JSON list of C-alpha atoms and ligand atoms in Angstrom, two decimals:
[
{"chain": "A", "resi": 1, "resn": "MET", "atom": "CA", "xyz": [1.88, -13.26, 11.17]},
{"chain": "A", "resi": 2, "resn": "SER", "atom": "CA", "xyz": [5.49, -14.64, 11.34]},
{"chain": "A", "resi": 3, "resn": "ASP", "atom": "CA", "xyz": [5.57, -15.68, 7.77]},
{"chain": "A", "resi": 4, "resn": "CYS", "atom": "CA", "xyz": [3.74, -12.55, 6.19]},
{"chain": "A", "resi": 5, "resn": "ILE", "atom": "CA", "xyz": [6.25, -10.68, 3.84]},
{"chain": "A", "resi": 6, "resn": "PHE", "atom": "CA", "xyz": [4.95, -7.34, 4.64]},
{"chain": "A", "resi": 7, "resn": "CYS", "atom": "CA", "xyz": [4.97, -8.10, 8.51]},
{"chain": "A", "resi": 8, "resn": "LYS", "atom": "CA", "xyz": [8.56, -8.97, 8.21]},
{"chain": "A", "resi": 9, "resn": "ILE", "atom": "CA", "xyz": [9.08, -5.47, 6.41]},
{"chain": "A", "resi": 10, "resn": "ALA", "atom": "CA", "xyz": [6.97, -3.70, 9.31]},
{"chain": "A", "resi": 11, "resn": "ARG", "atom": "CA", "xyz": [9.36, -5.44, 11.93]},
{"chain": "A", "resi": 12, "resn": "GLY", "atom": "CA", "xyz": [12.34, -4.46, 10.03]},
{"chain": "A", "resi": 13, "resn": "GLU", "atom": "CA", "xyz": [13.43, -8.02, 9.16]},
{"chain": "A", "resi": 14, "resn": "ILE", "atom": "CA", "xyz": [13.28, -7.67, 5.53]},
{"chain": "A", "resi": 15, "resn": "PRO", "atom": "CA", "xyz": [14.65, -4.15, 4.29]},
{"chain": "A", "resi": 16, "resn": "CYS", "atom": "CA", "xyz": [12.51, -1.65, 2.09]},
{"chain": "A", "resi": 17, "resn": "ARG", "atom": "CA", "xyz": [12.82, 2.06, 0.72]},
{"chain": "A", "resi": 18, "resn": "LYS", "atom": "CA", "xyz": [10.71, 3.63, 3.60]},
{"chain": "A", "resi": 19, "resn": "VAL", "atom": "CA", "xyz": [8.54, 6.62, 2.50]},
{"chain": "A", "resi": 20, "resn": "TYR", "atom": "CA", "xyz": [6.87, 7.10, 5.88]},
{"chain": "A", "resi": 21, "resn": "GLU", "atom": "CA", "xyz": [6.49, 5.40, 9.01]},
{"chain": "A", "resi": 22, "resn": "ASP", "atom": "CA", "xyz": [4.64, 5.86, 12.24]},
{"chain": "A", "resi": 23, "resn": "ASP", "atom": "CA", "xyz": [3.27, 3.62, 15.30]},
{"chain": "A", "resi": 24, "resn": "GLU", "atom": "CA", "xyz": [0.52, 2.29, 13.08]},
{"chain": "A", "resi": 25, "resn": "VAL", "atom": "CA", "xyz": [1.41, 2.67, 9.45]},
{"chain": "A", "resi": 26, "resn": "LEU", "atom": "CA", "xyz": [4.55, 2.13, 7.21]},
{"chain": "A", "resi": 27, "resn": "ALA", "atom": "CA", "xyz": [4.90, 3.25, 3.63]},
{"chain": "A", "resi": 28, "resn": "PHE", "atom": "CA", "xyz": [7.50, 1.78, 1.27]},
{"chain": "A", "resi": 29, "resn": "HIS", "atom": "CA", "xyz": [8.58, 1.66, -2.44]},
{"chain": "A", "resi": 30, "resn": "ASP", "atom": "CA", "xyz": [7.04, -1.16, -4.44]},
{"chain": "A", "resi": 31, "resn": "ILE", "atom": "CA", "xyz": [10.19, -3.38, -5.03]},
{"chain": "A", "resi": 32, "resn": "ASN", "atom": "CA", "xyz": [8.36, -3.89, -8.94]},
{"chain": "A", "resi": 33, "resn": "PRO", "atom": "CA", "xyz": [7.18, -0.48, -9.71]},
{"chain": "A", "resi": 34, "resn": "ALA", "atom": "CA", "xyz": [4.31, -0.05, -12.05]},
{"chain": "A", "resi": 35, "resn": "ALA", "atom": "CA", "xyz": [5.14, 3.67, -12.71]},
{"chain": "A", "resi": 36, "resn": "PRO", "atom": "CA", "xyz": [7.88, 6.25, -11.85]},
{"chain": "A", "resi": 37, "resn": "VAL", "atom": "CA", "xyz": [6.45, 6.48, -8.46]},
{"chain": "A", "resi": 38, "resn": "HIS", "atom": "CA", "xyz": [4.86, 3.51, -6.74]},
{"chain": "A", "resi": 39, "resn": "PHE", "atom": "CA", "xyz": [4.81, 3.04, -3.00]},
{"chain": "A", "resi": 40, "resn": "MET", "atom": "CA", "xyz": [2.35, 1.20, -0.70]},
{"chain": "A", "resi": 41, "resn": "LEU", "atom": "CA", "xyz": [0.69, 2.24, 2.55]},
{"chain": "A", "resi": 42, "resn": "VAL", "atom": "CA", "xyz": [0.41, -0.92, 4.90]},
{"chain": "A", "resi": 43, "resn": "PRO", "atom": "CA", "xyz": [-0.72, -1.17, 8.68]},
{"chain": "A", "resi": 44, "resn": "LYS", "atom": "CA", "xyz": [1.83, -2.61, 10.98]},
{"chain": "A", "resi": 45, "resn": "GLN", "atom": "CA", "xyz": [-0.77, -4.97, 12.39]},
{"chain": "A", "resi": 46, "resn": "HIS", "atom": "CA", "xyz": [-1.53, -7.74, 10.17]},
{"chain": "A", "resi": 47, "resn": "LEU", "atom": "CA", "xyz": [-4.77, -7.53, 8.42]},
{"chain": "A", "resi": 48, "resn": "ALA", "atom": "CA", "xyz": [-5.07, -9.60, 5.54]},
{"chain": "A", "resi": 49, "resn": "SER", "atom": "CA", "xyz": [-7.26, -7.82, 3.11]},
{"chain": "A", "resi": 50, "resn": "LEU", "atom": "CA", "xyz": [-10.00, -5.14, 2.92]},
{"chain": "A", "resi": 51, "resn": "ALA", "atom": "CA", "xyz": [-12.51, -7.60, 3.19]},
{"chain": "A", "resi": 52, "resn": "ASP", "atom": "CA", "xyz": [-11.20, -8.61, 6.55]},
{"chain": "A", "resi": 53, "resn": "ALA", "atom": "CA", "xyz": [-11.51, -5.14, 7.86]},
{"chain": "A", "resi": 54, "resn": "ASP", "atom": "CA", "xyz": [-14.23, -4.07, 10.41]},
{"chain": "A", "resi": 55, "resn": "GLU", "atom": "CA", "xyz": [-15.18, -0.95, 12.58]},
{"chain": "A", "resi": 56, "resn": "SER", "atom": "CA", "xyz": [-12.47, -1.60, 14.55]},
{"chain": "A", "resi": 57, "resn": "HIS", "atom": "CA", "xyz": [-10.22, -0.67, 11.66]},
{"chain": "A", "resi": 58, "resn": "ALA", "atom": "CA", "xyz": [-12.04, 2.38, 10.69]},
{"chain": "A", "resi": 59, "resn": "ALA", "atom": "CA", "xyz": [-9.51, 5.07, 12.28]},
{"chain": "A", "resi": 60, "resn": "LEU", "atom": "CA", "xyz": [-6.40, 2.95, 10.81]},
{"chain": "A", "resi": 61, "resn": "LEU", "atom": "CA", "xyz": [-8.03, 3.13, 7.09]},
{"chain": "A", "resi": 62, "resn": "ALA", "atom": "CA", "xyz": [-8.76, 6.58, 7.44]},
{"chain": "A", "resi": 63, "resn": "LYS", "atom": "CA", "xyz": [-5.25, 7.62, 8.52]},
{"chain": "A", "resi": 64, "resn": "MET", "atom": "CA", "xyz": [-4.02, 5.53, 5.51]},
{"chain": "A", "resi": 65, "resn": "LEU", "atom": "CA", "xyz": [-6.33, 7.12, 2.98]},
{"chain": "A", "resi": 66, "resn": "LEU", "atom": "CA", "xyz": [-5.60, 10.51, 4.61]},
{"chain": "A", "resi": 67, "resn": "LEU", "atom": "CA", "xyz": [-1.81, 10.01, 4.27]},
{"chain": "A", "resi": 68, "resn": "ALA", "atom": "CA", "xyz": [-1.94, 9.02, 0.58]},
{"chain": "A", "resi": 69, "resn": "PRO", "atom": "CA", "xyz": [-2.25, 12.37, -0.94]},
{"chain": "A", "resi": 70, "resn": "LYS", "atom": "CA", "xyz": [0.03, 13.86, 1.68]},
{"chain": "A", "resi": 71, "resn": "LEU", "atom": "CA", "xyz": [2.91, 11.25, 1.00]},
{"chain": "A", "resi": 72, "resn": "ALA", "atom": "CA", "xyz": [2.17, 11.42, -2.97]},
{"chain": "A", "resi": 73, "resn": "LYS", "atom": "CA", "xyz": [2.72, 15.07, -3.01]},
{"chain": "A", "resi": 74, "resn": "GLU", "atom": "CA", "xyz": [6.07, 14.54, -0.89]},
{"chain": "A", "resi": 75, "resn": "GLN", "atom": "CA", "xyz": [6.84, 12.01, -3.68]},
{"chain": "A", "resi": 76, "resn": "GLY", "atom": "CA", "xyz": [6.42, 14.84, -6.35]},
{"chain": "A", "resi": 77, "resn": "LEU", "atom": "CA", "xyz": [3.11, 13.71, -7.77]},
{"chain": "A", "resi": 78, "resn": "SER", "atom": "CA", "xyz": [1.49, 17.23, -7.60]},
{"chain": "A", "resi": 79, "resn": "ASP", "atom": "CA", "xyz": [-0.67, 16.32, -10.54]},
{"chain": "A", "resi": 80, "resn": "GLY", "atom": "CA", "xyz": [-2.70, 13.32, -9.08]},
{"chain": "A", "resi": 81, "resn": "PHE", "atom": "CA", "xyz": [-1.92, 9.70, -8.40]},
{"chain": "A", "resi": 82, "resn": "ARG", "atom": "CA", "xyz": [-3.96, 6.57, -8.52]},
{"chain": "A", "resi": 83, "resn": "THR", "atom": "CA", "xyz": [-4.72, 4.58, -5.42]},
{"chain": "A", "resi": 84, "resn": "VAL", "atom": "CA", "xyz": [-5.27, 0.71, -5.83]},
{"chain": "A", "resi": 85, "resn": "ILE", "atom": "CA", "xyz": [-6.53, -1.71, -3.44]},
{"chain": "A", "resi": 86, "resn": "ASN", "atom": "CA", "xyz": [-6.53, -5.27, -4.53]},
{"chain": "A", "resi": 87, "resn": "THR", "atom": "CA", "xyz": [-8.78, -7.36, -2.29]},
{"chain": "A", "resi": 88, "resn": "GLY", "atom": "CA", "xyz": [-8.59, -11.10, -2.56]},
{"chain": "A", "resi": 89, "resn": "ARG", "atom": "CA", "xyz": [-7.85, -13.49, -5.34]},
{"chain": "A", "resi": 90, "resn": "GLY", "atom": "CA", "xyz": [-10.57, -12.41, -7.42]},
{"chain": "A", "resi": 91, "resn": "GLY", "atom": "CA", "xyz": [-9.31, -8.83, -7.16]},
{"chain": "A", "resi": 92, "resn": "GLY", "atom": "CA", "xyz": [-5.62, -9.93, -8.04]},
{"chain": "A", "resi": 93, "resn": "GLN", "atom": "CA", "xyz": [-4.14, -9.50, -4.46]},
{"chain": "A", "resi": 94, "resn": "GLU", "atom": "CA", "xyz": [-0.88, -11.20, -4.36]},
{"chain": "A", "resi": 95, "resn": "VAL", "atom": "CA", "xyz": [0.23, -10.39, -0.87]},
{"chain": "A", "resi": 96, "resn": "PHE", "atom": "CA", "xyz": [-2.35, -10.91, 1.76]},
{"chain": "A", "resi": 97, "resn": "HIS", "atom": "CA", "xyz": [-1.45, -7.99, 3.99]},
{"chain": "A", "resi": 98, "resn": "LEU", "atom": "CA", "xyz": [-3.76, -4.93, 3.21]},
{"chain": "A", "resi": 99, "resn": "HIS", "atom": "CA", "xyz": [-1.81, -2.51, 1.19]},
{"chain": "A", "resi": 100, "resn": "VAL", "atom": "CA", "xyz": [-3.03, 0.90, -0.48]},
{"chain": "A", "resi": 101, "resn": "HIS", "atom": "CA", "xyz": [-0.86, 1.21, -3.84]},
{"chain": "A", "resi": 102, "resn": "VAL", "atom": "CA", "xyz": [0.06, 4.81, -4.50]},
{"chain": "A", "resi": 103, "resn": "ILE", "atom": "CA", "xyz": [0.99, 5.09, -8.35]},
{"chain": "A", "resi": 104, "resn": "GLY", "atom": "CA", "xyz": [1.84, 8.05, -10.31]},
{"chain": "A", "resi": 105, "resn": "GLY", "atom": "CA", "xyz": [4.34, 10.07, -12.68]},
{"chain": "A", "resi": 106, "resn": "GLY", "atom": "CA", "xyz": [4.51, 9.03, -16.32]},
{"chain": "A", "resi": 107, "resn": "ASN", "atom": "CA", "xyz": [1.50, 8.05, -18.24]},
{"chain": "A", "resi": 108, "resn": "ILE", "atom": "CA", "xyz": [-1.01, 6.37, -16.20]},
{"chain": "A", "resi": 109, "resn": "PRO", "atom": "CA", "xyz": [-3.50, 4.51, -18.48]},
{"chain": "A", "resi": 110, "resn": "PRO", "atom": "CA", "xyz": [-7.27, 4.29, -18.04]},
{"chain": "A", "resi": 111, "resn": "MET", "atom": "CA", "xyz": [-7.67, 1.84, -15.36]},
{"chain": "A", "resi": 112, "resn": "VAL", "atom": "CA", "xyz": [-10.14, -0.40, -17.04]},
{"chain": "A", "resi": 113, "resn": "LYS", "atom": "CA", "xyz": [-10.08, -0.88, -20.88]},
{"chain": "A", "resi": 114, "resn": "ARG", "atom": "CA", "xyz": [-13.43, -1.16, -22.46]},
{"chain": "A", "resi": 115, "resn": "ASP", "atom": "CA", "xyz": [-13.95, -2.23, -26.12]},
{"chain": "B", "resi": 1, "resn": "5GP", "atom": "P1", "xyz": [-0.90, -6.83, -4.67]},
{"chain": "B", "resi": 1, "resn": "5GP", "atom": "O1", "xyz": [-0.71, -7.77, -6.07]},
{"chain": "B", "resi": 1, "resn": "5GP", "atom": "O2", "xyz": [-0.78, -7.85, -3.67]},
{"chain": "B", "resi": 1, "resn": "5GP", "atom": "O3", "xyz": [-1.92, -5.89, -4.57]},
{"chain": "B", "resi": 1, "resn": "5GP", "atom": "O4", "xyz": [0.56, -6.11, -4.63]},
{"chain": "B", "resi": 1, "resn": "5GP", "atom": "C1", "xyz": [1.52, -6.66, -4.01]},
{"chain": "B", "resi": 1, "resn": "5GP", "atom": "C2", "xyz": [2.85, -5.66, -4.14]},
{"chain": "B", "resi": 1, "resn": "5GP", "atom": "O5", "xyz": [3.93, -5.99, -3.40]},
{"chain": "B", "resi": 1, "resn": "5GP", "atom": "C3", "xyz": [3.48, -5.91, -5.76]},
{"chain": "B", "resi": 1, "resn": "5GP", "atom": "O6", "xyz": [3.24, -4.69, -6.60]},
{"chain": "B", "resi": 1, "resn": "5GP", "atom": "C4", "xyz": [4.83, -6.21, -5.56]},
{"chain": "B", "resi": 1, "resn": "5GP", "atom": "O7", "xyz": [5.75, -5.71, -6.49]},
{"chain": "B", "resi": 1, "resn": "5GP", "atom": "C5", "xyz": [5.08, -5.94, -4.04]},
{"chain": "B", "resi": 1, "resn": "5GP", "atom": "N1", "xyz": [6.00, -6.68, -3.25]},
{"chain": "B", "resi": 1, "resn": "5GP", "atom": "C6", "xyz": [5.94, -7.96, -3.29]},
{"chain": "B", "resi": 1, "resn": "5GP", "atom": "N2", "xyz": [6.99, -8.54, -2.64]},
{"chain": "B", "resi": 1, "resn": "5GP", "atom": "C7", "xyz": [7.89, -7.22, -1.95]},
{"chain": "B", "resi": 1, "resn": "5GP", "atom": "C8", "xyz": [8.94, -6.94, -1.22]},
{"chain": "B", "resi": 1, "resn": "5GP", "atom": "O8", "xyz": [9.49, -8.10, -0.59]},
{"chain": "B", "resi": 1, "resn": "5GP", "atom": "N3", "xyz": [9.25, -5.70, -1.10]},
{"chain": "B", "resi": 1, "resn": "5GP", "atom": "C9", "xyz": [8.64, -4.61, -1.61]},
{"chain": "B", "resi": 1, "resn": "5GP", "atom": "N4", "xyz": [8.91, -3.47, -1.55]},
{"chain": "B", "resi": 1, "resn": "5GP", "atom": "N5", "xyz": [7.57, -4.92, -2.42]},
{"chain": "B", "resi": 1, "resn": "5GP", "atom": "C10", "xyz": [7.08, -6.12, -2.62]},
{"chain": "B", "resi": 2, "resn": "ZN", "atom": "ZN1", "xyz": [1.15, -9.25, 7.59]}
]
């Protein structure tokens, strides 16, 4: 996807504050952090959302999820963190390249407010 912003970041065409990189996965800090630590894990291969994943992505998804606690700890989140995957417009997704948010530090409020 030539015009996808996270593909451009994965190709190095747009700079990012890198947290981790291997041949399949890139992690970088969110440009507009929701908490003191806020980074995202993305596959280097374009995949629009979790709803577009299939069996062929199983190992990649497992790798990303297993990296999350490792990288969170490296970023100082020894007390825990929140992972968020927004999927589709109904899920509040804004960038249509799959990403796993890792958010922590400071005060993390309940995820869903109930009356
Ligand atoms: P979504 O709402 O799709 O789950 O999250 C998209 C996230 O990408 C937002 O938190 C937003 O701040 C972040 N973002 C959008 N554009 C850029 C960018 O160019 N660089 C970085 N590092 N983050 C971005
Ligand atoms: Zn992309």
